CSV table of C-alpha atoms and ligand atoms in Angstrom, one decimal:
chain,number,residue,atom,x,y,z
P,13,MET,CA,-12.9,9.9,13.4
P,14,TYR,CA,-9.7,8.3,12.4
P,15,GLY,CA,-6.5,9.2,14.2
P,16,LEU,CA,-3.2,8.5,12.6
P,17,THR,CA,-0.2,8.9,14.7
P,18,LEU,CA,2.8,10.4,13.4
P,19,TYR,CA,5.0,7.9,15.4
P,20,ILE,CA,8.2,6.5,14.2
P,21,LEU,CA,7.4,5.8,10.6
P,22,PHE,CA,9.9,3.6,8.8
P,23,PRO,CA,10.3,1.0,11.6
P,24,GLY,CA,13.0,-1.2,10.1
P,25,ARG,CA,14.3,1.2,7.4
P,26,SER,CA,17.8,1.1,8.8
P,27,SER,CA,17.8,-2.6,9.2
P,28,PHE,CA,17.9,-2.7,5.3
P,29,SER,CA,20.2,0.1,4.7
P,30,THR,CA,22.9,-0.8,7.2
P,31,GLN,CA,23.1,-4.2,5.5
P,32,TYR,CA,22.7,-3.6,1.9
P,33,PRO,CA,24.3,-0.6,0.3
P,34,ASN,CA,21.6,0.3,-2.3
P,35,VAL,CA,18.1,0.5,-0.9
P,36,GLN,CA,15.1,2.6,-2.0
P,37,PHE,CA,11.7,2.4,-0.3
P,38,ALA,CA,8.7,3.2,-2.4
P,39,TRP,CA,5.5,4.1,-0.7
P,40,SER,CA,2.5,1.8,-1.8
P,41,TYR,CA,-0.1,4.3,-2.4
P,42,LYS,CA,-3.1,1.9,-2.2
P,43,THR,CA,-2.3,1.1,1.5
P,44,ASN,CA,-3.1,4.7,2.4
P,45,TYR,CA,-3.0,7.4,-0.1
P,46,LEU,CA,-4.2,10.5,1.9
P,47,ASN,CA,-2.1,13.3,0.7
P,48,ALA,CA,-0.7,14.1,4.1
P,49,ILE,CA,0.4,10.4,4.6
P,50,CYS,CA,1.9,10.1,1.2
P,51,SER,CA,3.8,13.4,1.8
P,52,ILE,CA,5.2,12.1,5.1
P,53,PHE,CA,6.6,9.2,3.3
P,54,HIS,CA,8.0,11.3,0.5
P,55,GLN,CA,9.6,13.6,3.1
P,56,GLU,CA,11.2,10.7,4.5
P,57,GLY,CA,12.9,9.7,1.3
P,58,SER,CA,10.3,7.3,-0.3
P,59,ILE,CA,9.5,7.4,-3.9
P,60,ALA,CA,6.0,6.4,-5.0
P,61,GLU,CA,4.6,2.9,-5.8
P,62,VAL,CA,1.3,3.1,-7.8
P,63,VAL,CA,-1.0,0.4,-9.3
P,64,SER,CA,-3.4,2.7,-11.5
P,65,GLY,CA,-3.6,5.7,-13.6
P,66,PHE,CA,-5.5,7.4,-10.8
P,67,GLU,CA,-2.6,6.7,-8.2
P,68,TYR,CA,-0.1,7.8,-10.8
P,69,GLU,CA,-2.0,11.1,-11.2
P,70,LYS,CA,-2.2,11.4,-7.4
P,71,ALA,CA,1.7,10.9,-7.0
P,72,ARG,CA,2.3,13.7,-9.8
P,73,SER,CA,-0.1,16.1,-8.2
P,74,LEU,CA,2.0,15.8,-5.0
P,75,GLY,CA,5.1,16.9,-7.0
P,76,ILE,CA,6.6,13.5,-7.4
P,77,PRO,CA,8.4,13.4,-10.8
P,78,GLY,CA,7.8,10.4,-13.1
P,79,HIS,CA,11.2,8.9,-12.6
P,80,LYS,CA,10.4,8.5,-8.8
P,81,ILE,CA,7.2,6.5,-9.6
P,82,ILE,CA,7.1,2.8,-9.8
P,83,PHE,CA,4.0,1.9,-11.9
P,84,ASN,CA,2.6,-1.6,-11.2
P,85,GLY,CA,-0.6,-3.4,-11.7
P,86,PRO,CA,-2.4,-5.3,-14.4
P,87,HIS,CA,-4.2,-2.3,-16.0
P,88,LYS,CA,-2.3,0.5,-17.6
P,89,SER,CA,-4.0,2.0,-20.5
P,90,ASP,CA,-2.1,3.1,-23.6
P,91,GLY,CA,-2.5,6.8,-22.6
P,92,GLU,CA,-1.1,6.1,-19.1
P,93,LEU,CA,1.8,4.0,-20.6
P,94,GLN,CA,2.6,6.9,-22.9
P,95,ARG,CA,2.7,9.4,-19.9
P,96,ALA,CA,4.7,7.0,-17.8
P,97,PHE,CA,7.3,6.6,-20.7
P,98,SER,CA,7.6,10.2,-21.6
P,99,GLU,CA,8.1,11.0,-17.7
P,100,ASN,CA,10.6,8.1,-17.3
P,101,ALA,CA,8.6,6.4,-14.7
P,102,VAL,CA,9.6,2.8,-13.7
P,103,VAL,CA,6.9,0.7,-15.4
P,104,ASN,CA,6.6,-3.0,-14.6
P,105,ILE,CA,4.9,-5.0,-17.1
P,106,ASP,CA,2.4,-7.5,-16.0
P,107,SER,CA,1.3,-9.6,-19.1
P,108,PHE,CA,2.1,-10.4,-22.7
P,109,GLN,CA,-0.7,-8.2,-23.9
P,110,GLU,CA,0.6,-5.3,-21.9
P,111,LEU,CA,4.0,-5.9,-23.3
P,112,TYR,CA,2.8,-5.7,-26.8
P,113,ARG,CA,0.8,-2.5,-26.2
P,114,ALA,CA,3.8,-1.1,-24.4
P,115,GLU,CA,6.0,-1.7,-27.4
P,116,ASN,CA,3.5,-0.1,-29.8
P,117,VAL,CA,3.3,2.8,-27.5
P,118,ALA,CA,7.0,3.3,-27.3
P,119,LYS,CA,7.2,2.8,-31.2
P,120,SER,CA,4.5,5.5,-31.7
P,121,MET,CA,6.6,7.9,-29.5
P,122,GLY,CA,9.8,7.0,-31.4
P,123,LYS,CA,11.4,6.2,-28.2
P,124,THR,CA,13.0,3.2,-26.5
P,125,ALA,CA,11.2,2.7,-23.3
P,126,THR,CA,12.9,1.3,-20.3
P,127,ILE,CA,10.8,-1.2,-18.4
P,128,GLY,CA,10.8,-3.8,-15.8
P,129,ILE,CA,8.7,-7.1,-15.7
P,130,ARG,CA,6.8,-8.5,-12.9
P,131,LEU,CA,7.3,-12.2,-12.0
P,132,ASN,CA,5.3,-14.7,-10.1
P,133,MET,CA,7.0,-17.7,-8.5
P,134,ASP,CA,6.6,-20.5,-6.0
P,135,THR,CA,8.1,-19.3,-2.7
P,136,GLY,CA,6.4,-21.9,-0.6
P,137,THR,CA,3.5,-19.5,0.3
P,138,TYR,CA,0.1,-20.5,-0.8
P,139,PRO,CA,-2.2,-19.6,-2.3
P,140,ARG,CA,0.3,-18.5,-5.1
P,141,TRP,CA,-0.5,-15.3,-6.6
P,142,TYR,CA,-0.6,-16.4,-10.3
P,143,LYS,CA,-2.8,-13.4,-11.1
P,144,PHE,CA,0.1,-11.0,-11.6
P,145,GLY,CA,3.2,-11.0,-13.7
P,146,PHE,CA,5.0,-13.7,-15.8
P,147,ASP,CA,5.3,-17.2,-14.4
P,148,LEU,CA,8.9,-17.9,-13.7
P,149,GLU,CA,8.9,-21.7,-13.5
P,150,ARG,CA,6.8,-22.2,-16.6
P,151,ASN,CA,9.2,-20.0,-18.5
P,152,GLN,CA,6.8,-17.2,-19.3
P,153,ALA,CA,9.2,-14.8,-17.7
P,154,PHE,CA,12.0,-15.9,-20.0
P,155,GLU,CA,9.9,-15.8,-23.1
P,156,ALA,CA,8.9,-12.3,-22.1
P,157,VAL,CA,12.6,-11.2,-21.7
P,158,ALA,CA,13.5,-12.9,-25.0
P,159,ARG,CA,10.7,-10.8,-26.7
P,160,ILE,CA,11.9,-7.7,-25.0
P,161,SER,CA,15.5,-8.2,-26.0
P,162,LYS,CA,14.4,-8.5,-29.7
P,163,SER,CA,12.6,-5.2,-29.6
P,164,LYS,CA,14.1,-2.0,-30.8
P,165,TRP,CA,11.5,-0.1,-28.6
P,166,LEU,CA,11.9,-1.7,-25.3
P,167,SER,CA,14.8,-2.2,-22.9
P,168,LEU,CA,14.7,-4.3,-19.7
P,169,SER,CA,16.3,-2.9,-16.6
P,170,GLY,CA,14.4,-4.2,-13.8
P,171,LEU,CA,12.8,-7.3,-12.2
P,172,HIS,CA,9.9,-7.1,-9.9
P,173,ALA,CA,7.9,-9.5,-7.7
P,174,HIS,CA,5.4,-8.9,-4.9
P,175,ILE,CA,4.8,-12.4,-3.6
P,176,GLY,CA,2.0,-11.9,-1.1
P,177,THR,CA,0.8,-9.8,1.8
P,178,PHE,CA,0.9,-10.1,5.5
P,179,MET,CA,3.7,-12.7,5.1
P,180,LEU,CA,4.7,-14.4,8.3
P,181,ASP,CA,7.7,-16.5,7.0
P,182,PRO,CA,10.8,-14.4,6.2
P,183,LYS,CA,12.0,-17.7,4.4
P,184,ALA,CA,9.6,-16.9,1.5
P,185,TYR,CA,11.6,-13.8,0.7
P,186,ALA,CA,14.8,-15.8,0.9
P,187,ILE,CA,13.5,-18.0,-1.8
P,188,GLN,CA,12.1,-15.1,-3.9
P,189,VAL,CA,15.4,-13.3,-3.8
P,190,ARG,CA,17.4,-16.4,-4.9
P,191,LYS,CA,15.2,-17.1,-7.6
P,192,MET,CA,15.2,-13.5,-8.9
P,193,ILE,CA,19.0,-13.4,-8.9
P,194,GLU,CA,19.2,-16.8,-10.7
P,195,PHE,CA,16.8,-15.5,-13.3
P,196,MET,CA,18.8,-12.3,-13.6
P,197,THR,CA,22.0,-14.2,-14.1
P,198,ARG,CA,20.2,-16.6,-16.7
P,199,ILE,CA,18.8,-13.7,-18.8
P,200,GLU,CA,21.9,-11.7,-18.7
P,201,SER,CA,24.0,-14.5,-20.0
P,202,LEU,CA,21.5,-15.8,-22.6
P,203,LEU,CA,19.8,-12.5,-23.7
P,204,ASP,CA,20.8,-9.0,-24.4
P,205,CYS,CA,19.9,-7.3,-21.1
P,206,THR,CA,21.4,-5.8,-18.0
P,207,ILE,CA,19.3,-5.7,-14.8
P,208,ASP,CA,19.8,-2.5,-12.5
P,209,THR,CA,17.0,-3.0,-10.1
P,210,LEU,CA,15.5,-5.8,-8.0
P,211,ASP,CA,12.2,-5.0,-6.6
P,212,ILE,CA,10.9,-7.4,-4.0
P,213,GLY,CA,7.5,-5.7,-3.5
P,214,GLY,CA,5.9,-5.4,-0.1
P,215,GLY,CA,4.1,-7.9,2.2
P,216,PHE,CA,5.6,-7.5,5.7
P,217,PRO,CA,3.0,-7.9,8.3
P,218,SER,CA,1.8,-5.6,11.0
P,219,LYS,CA,0.9,-6.4,14.6
P,220,ASN,CA,-2.7,-7.0,13.7
P,221,ARG,CA,-4.3,-10.3,14.7
P,222,LEU,CA,-5.4,-12.5,11.9
P,223,LYS,CA,-8.8,-14.0,12.5
P,224,GLY,CA,-8.6,-17.5,13.8
P,225,SER,CA,-5.0,-17.0,14.9
P,226,TYR,CA,-4.4,-18.6,18.1
P,227,MET,CA,-1.2,-16.8,19.0
P,228,PRO,CA,-1.1,-13.2,19.8
P,229,PRO,CA,0.6,-11.0,17.1
P,230,GLU,CA,3.5,-10.4,19.5
P,231,ILE,CA,4.4,-14.1,19.0
P,232,ALA,CA,3.0,-14.9,15.6
P,233,VAL,CA,4.5,-11.9,13.8
P,234,PRO,CA,8.2,-11.8,13.3
P,235,LYS,CA,10.1,-8.7,13.8
P,236,VAL,CA,11.0,-6.6,10.6
P,237,GLU,CA,14.6,-7.1,11.4
P,238,GLU,CA,14.2,-10.8,10.8
P,239,PHE,CA,12.8,-10.0,7.3
P,240,ALA,CA,15.8,-7.5,6.8
P,241,ASP,CA,18.5,-10.0,7.9
P,242,THR,CA,17.1,-12.8,5.7
P,243,ILE,CA,16.7,-10.6,2.6
P,244,CYS,CA,20.0,-8.9,2.8
P,245,SER,CA,22.1,-11.9,3.6
P,246,THR,CA,20.5,-13.8,0.6
P,247,LEU,CA,21.2,-10.8,-1.5
P,248,LEU,CA,24.8,-10.8,-0.4
P,249,GLU,CA,25.3,-14.5,-0.6
P,250,ASN,CA,23.9,-14.9,-4.0
P,251,LEU,CA,24.9,-11.8,-6.1
P,252,PRO,CA,28.3,-11.7,-7.7
P,253,SER,CA,30.7,-9.8,-5.6
P,254,GLY,CA,30.8,-6.2,-6.5
P,255,ARG,CA,27.3,-6.3,-8.2
P,256,ARG,CA,24.8,-4.4,-6.2
P,257,PRO,CA,21.6,-3.7,-8.1
P,258,LYS,CA,19.2,-1.2,-6.4
P,259,LEU,CA,16.9,-3.0,-4.1
P,260,TYR,CA,13.3,-1.5,-4.1
P,261,LEU,CA,11.0,-2.2,-1.3
P,262,GLU,CA,7.3,-1.4,-1.6
P,263,THR,CA,6.4,-2.0,1.8
P,264,GLY,CA,2.8,-0.7,2.7
P,265,ARG,CA,0.9,-2.3,5.7
P,266,HIS,CA,3.8,-2.7,7.8
P,267,LEU,CA,4.7,1.0,7.8
P,268,ILE,CA,1.2,2.4,8.5
P,269,ASP,CA,-1.1,-0.1,10.0
P,270,GLU,CA,-0.2,0.4,13.6
P,271,ALA,CA,-0.1,4.2,13.2
P,272,GLY,CA,-4.0,4.1,12.6
P,273,TYR,CA,-6.7,4.2,15.2
P,274,LEU,CA,-10.5,4.6,14.6
P,275,ILE,CA,-12.2,6.6,17.5
P,276,THR,CA,-15.8,5.9,17.7
P,277,SER,CA,-18.5,6.4,20.3
P,278,LEU,CA,-21.3,4.5,21.8
P,279,ILE,CA,-24.7,5.5,20.5
P,280,ALA,CA,-27.0,3.0,22.0
P,281,GLU,CA,-27.4,-0.1,24.1
P,282,LYS,CA,-29.7,-3.1,23.7
P,283,GLN,CA,-30.2,-6.3,25.6
P,284,LEU,CA,-30.0,-9.4,23.4
P,285,PRO,CA,-31.2,-12.8,24.5
P,286,TYR,CA,-29.1,-14.9,26.9
P,287,ASN,CA,-28.3,-11.8,29.1
P,288,ARG,CA,-26.0,-10.5,26.2
P,289,THR,CA,-25.5,-6.7,26.1
P,290,ALA,CA,-25.0,-5.1,22.6
P,291,TYR,CA,-23.5,-1.6,22.0
P,292,PHE,CA,-24.1,0.4,18.8
P,293,LEU,CA,-21.2,2.5,17.6
P,294,ASP,CA,-21.2,5.5,15.4
P,295,SER,CA,-18.8,3.8,12.9
P,296,GLY,CA,-19.2,0.3,11.4
P,297,ILE,CA,-17.8,-2.2,8.9
P,298,THR,CA,-17.7,0.2,5.9
P,299,ASN,CA,-14.9,2.0,7.6
P,300,LEU,CA,-13.3,-1.1,8.8
P,301,TYR,CA,-12.5,-3.0,5.6
P,302,THR,CA,-9.8,-4.9,6.9
P,303,GLY,CA,-12.0,-6.3,9.7
P,304,ASN,CA,-12.6,-9.0,7.1
P,305,TRP,CA,-9.3,-10.5,8.0
P,306,TYR,CA,-8.4,-9.2,11.5
P,307,ASP,CA,-9.7,-9.3,15.0
P,308,PHE,CA,-8.8,-5.7,16.0
P,309,SER,CA,-8.1,-4.6,19.4
P,310,ILE,CA,-11.0,-2.6,20.7
P,311,ARG,CA,-10.6,-0.8,24.0
P,312,PRO,CA,-12.7,1.9,25.9
P,313,GLY,CA,-11.4,5.4,25.3
P,314,GLU,CA,-11.6,6.3,28.9
P,315,THR,CA,-10.8,4.3,32.0
P,316,THR,CA,-14.1,2.7,33.3
P,317,ASP,CA,-14.9,0.7,36.4
P,318,GLY,CA,-17.1,-2.3,36.4
P,319,ILE,CA,-16.7,-5.9,35.7
P,320,PRO,CA,-16.0,-6.6,32.0
P,321,GLU,CA,-18.5,-8.9,30.3
P,322,ILE,CA,-19.0,-10.3,27.0
P,323,THR,CA,-20.6,-7.9,24.6
P,324,THR,CA,-21.6,-7.5,21.1
P,325,LEU,CA,-20.6,-4.5,19.0
P,326,TYR,CA,-22.8,-3.2,16.2
P,327,GLY,CA,-22.0,-0.5,13.6
P,328,PRO,CA,-24.7,2.2,12.8
P,329,LEU,CA,-25.7,0.8,9.4
P,330,CYS,CA,-29.1,-0.5,8.5
P,331,MET,CA,-27.7,-3.9,7.6
P,332,ASN,CA,-27.7,-6.9,9.8
P,333,ILE,CA,-24.1,-7.8,8.9
P,334,ASP,CA,-22.8,-4.6,10.3
P,335,VAL,CA,-21.1,-6.3,13.3
P,336,VAL,CA,-17.8,-4.8,14.5
P,337,ALA,CA,-17.2,-7.5,17.1
P,338,GLU,CA,-19.5,-10.5,17.7
P,339,SER,CA,-18.1,-11.2,21.0
P,340,ILE,CA,-15.8,-9.1,23.1
P,341,SER,CA,-15.1,-8.6,26.6
P,342,LEU,CA,-15.8,-4.9,27.7
P,343,PRO,CA,-16.5,-3.2,30.8
P,344,PRO,CA,-19.9,-1.5,31.2
P,345,MET,CA,-20.2,1.7,29.2
P,346,SER,CA,-22.8,4.4,28.6
P,347,VAL,CA,-24.0,6.4,25.6
P,348,GLY,CA,-21.3,8.8,24.6
P,349,SER,CA,-18.4,6.7,25.7
P,350,PRO,CA,-15.5,6.5,23.3
P,351,LEU,CA,-14.0,3.3,21.9
P,352,VAL,CA,-10.7,3.0,20.2
P,353,ILE,CA,-10.2,0.4,17.3
P,354,TRP,CA,-6.6,-0.6,16.3
P,355,PRO,CA,-4.5,-1.1,14.1
P,356,VAL,CA,-6.5,0.4,11.2
P,357,GLY,CA,-3.9,2.5,9.4
P,358,ALA,CA,-3.5,0.3,6.4
P,359,TYR,CA,-6.1,-0.4,3.6
P,360,ASN,CA,-9.0,1.1,5.4
P,361,VAL,CA,-9.1,4.9,4.4
P,362,THR,CA,-8.6,3.6,0.8
P,363,GLN,CA,-11.0,0.9,0.8
P,364,TRP,CA,-13.8,2.5,3.0
P,365,MET,CA,-17.1,3.0,1.1
P,366,GLN,CA,-19.7,5.7,1.1
P,367,PHE,CA,-22.7,3.6,2.1
P,368,ILE,CA,-25.5,5.0,4.1
P,369,THR,CA,-23.5,7.3,6.0
P,370,TYR,CA,-20.7,9.9,5.7
P,371,ARG,CA,-17.1,8.9,6.1
P,372,PRO,CA,-15.4,10.2,9.1
P,373,ALA,CA,-12.7,12.9,9.5
P,374,VAL,CA,-9.1,11.8,9.7
P,375,VAL,CA,-6.6,13.6,11.9
P,376,LEU,CA,-3.0,13.3,12.3
P,377,ILE,CA,-1.5,13.3,15.8
P,378,THR,CA,2.0,14.9,15.7
P,379,GLU,CA,4.9,14.1,17.7
P,380,GLU,CA,4.1,17.0,20.0
P,381,GLY,CA,0.6,15.4,20.5
P,382,THR,CA,-1.2,18.1,18.5
P,383,MET,CA,-4.0,17.3,16.1
P,384,GLU,CA,-4.0,18.2,12.4
P,385,LEU,CA,-7.0,17.7,10.2
P,386,ILE,CA,-5.9,15.8,7.1
P,387,ARG,CA,-9.4,14.9,5.7
P,388,ARG,CA,-12.5,16.6,6.9
P,389,ARG,CA,-15.7,14.7,7.5
P,390,GLU,CA,-17.8,14.2,4.3
P,391,LYS,CA,-20.7,16.3,3.4
P,392,LEU,CA,-23.5,16.0,0.9
P,393,SER,CA,-22.0,17.7,-1.9
P,394,ASP,CA,-18.9,15.4,-1.8
P,395,ILE,CA,-21.2,12.5,-2.7
P,396,THR,CA,-23.6,14.2,-5.1
P,397,THR,CA,-21.1,16.5,-7.1
P,398,PRO,CA,-20.5,13.8,-9.8
P,399,GLU,CA,-24.2,13.2,-10.3
P,400,GLU,CA,-26.5,14.7,-12.8
P,401,ILE,CA,-30.2,14.9,-12.9
P,402,PRO,CA,-31.7,14.7,-16.4
P,403,GLU,CA,-33.9,17.7,-17.2
P,404,HIS,CA,-37.1,15.8,-17.4
P,405,LEU,CA,-36.7,14.6,-13.6
P,406,LEU,CA,-36.0,18.0,-12.3
P,407,PRO,CA,-38.7,19.4,-9.8
P,408,ASN,CA,-41.5,21.0,-11.9
P,409,GLU,CA,-41.6,24.7,-11.0
P,410,HIS,CA,-45.2,25.1,-12.2
P,411,GLU,CA,-46.4,22.2,-9.9
P,412,GLY,CA,-44.4,23.7,-7.1
P,413,SER,CA,-46.0,27.1,-7.4
P,414,SER,CA,-49.6,25.7,-7.6
P,415,HIS,CA,-49.1,24.4,-4.2
P,416,ALA,CA,-47.9,27.7,-3.0
G,23,PLP,C1,-0.3,-3.7,-2.5
G,23,PLP,C2,1.1,-3.7,-3.0
G,23,PLP,C3,2.2,-3.5,-2.1
G,23,PLP,C4,2.1,-3.2,-0.7
G,23,PLP,O1,1.9,-4.4,0.0
G,23,PLP,P1,1.9,-4.6,1.7
G,23,PLP,O2,1.6,-6.1,1.8
G,23,PLP,O3,0.8,-3.8,2.2
G,23,PLP,O4,3.3,-4.3,2.0
G,23,PLP,C5,3.4,-3.5,-2.9
G,23,PLP,N1,3.6,-3.7,-4.0
G,23,PLP,C6,2.5,-4.0,-4.9
G,23,PLP,C7,2.8,-4.3,-6.4
G,23,PLP,C8,1.3,-4.0,-4.3
G,23,PLP,O5,0.2,-4.4,-5.2
């Protein structure tokens, strides 16, 4: 079972809005797109940030109008672009091919589409994400804007960049913001455009522990206020006075990771060689995708007596790599004991997979401490409904009756 606590969501929101007058958060759907979770963020004032046609539909189905959706990502079909343009979504173009397609789509609609472009740039963070957007230093971004400014069907109003994830150095954002403002000034003076929005993406870390990290997260992870101070002061120092474009923040992980707990129980115990105890849990790596990068905190769900010892934790899957923790210090526990794995609120309930076993239920724990089911445990029909059995493979009734 997953538990998601409805604790103070939006840690750090006021750190931005008290320092810069024009801030809008956009909830990154792929971080956790359970309907209840998106609805909490929308209720708190976030618009939606989506990276696919599927996520766009999800936001619309939750009642979010197109103009409150930021549509990012390298893959937007013509049909999806058309819908986004007709509903006035904020569309950030990722490549020249997408730019040409967007122009054709707008032309076919007889409408000038307002767009943004995504930039990639050197912010001193490596590896650099060349995959997304137009390269700023190699002038691709300028060429893209030049192309847009010549088009009757496209109008540029925003610049976007999402420079990385789990960023530990606020200075990278200072470089990003400075470069975006320099670029804005350059294109506005040389080409026909006015930039209304600067979207700096997401990337703030959570208090998760990166594998191989020596320092605990409390020391390694800067407070969100440090990011806010750096970003807002760079904006105020570099923007012309009186010019305050809307700042979009697409913060995902930072806002939800620590709200999520995976509650699992011990199903079996085994002795490994070298006096090592292994416990089997009822939930494994298919529900803990971010375990590829993090060493989670794993604690007994009940207070237990006994001397902690080094233990191995296996998941329930019939797969040797299903190891939840290779080596962890835990007090002795018995079958049925609960264990709590944290923080797992970001990127797990979107990247989990149905493999071998059903995915667990997700409950929301409210401020009053009550539990609300927001995704029930899966059942067979959830998995088999999209399937078809060709006629010739259907059980043969005749054969069935001959056995009767
Ligand atoms: C994934 C993503 C985000 C959210 O990133 P976090 O690191 O979780 O804050 C924001 N913007 C874009 C374009 C993304 O792809």
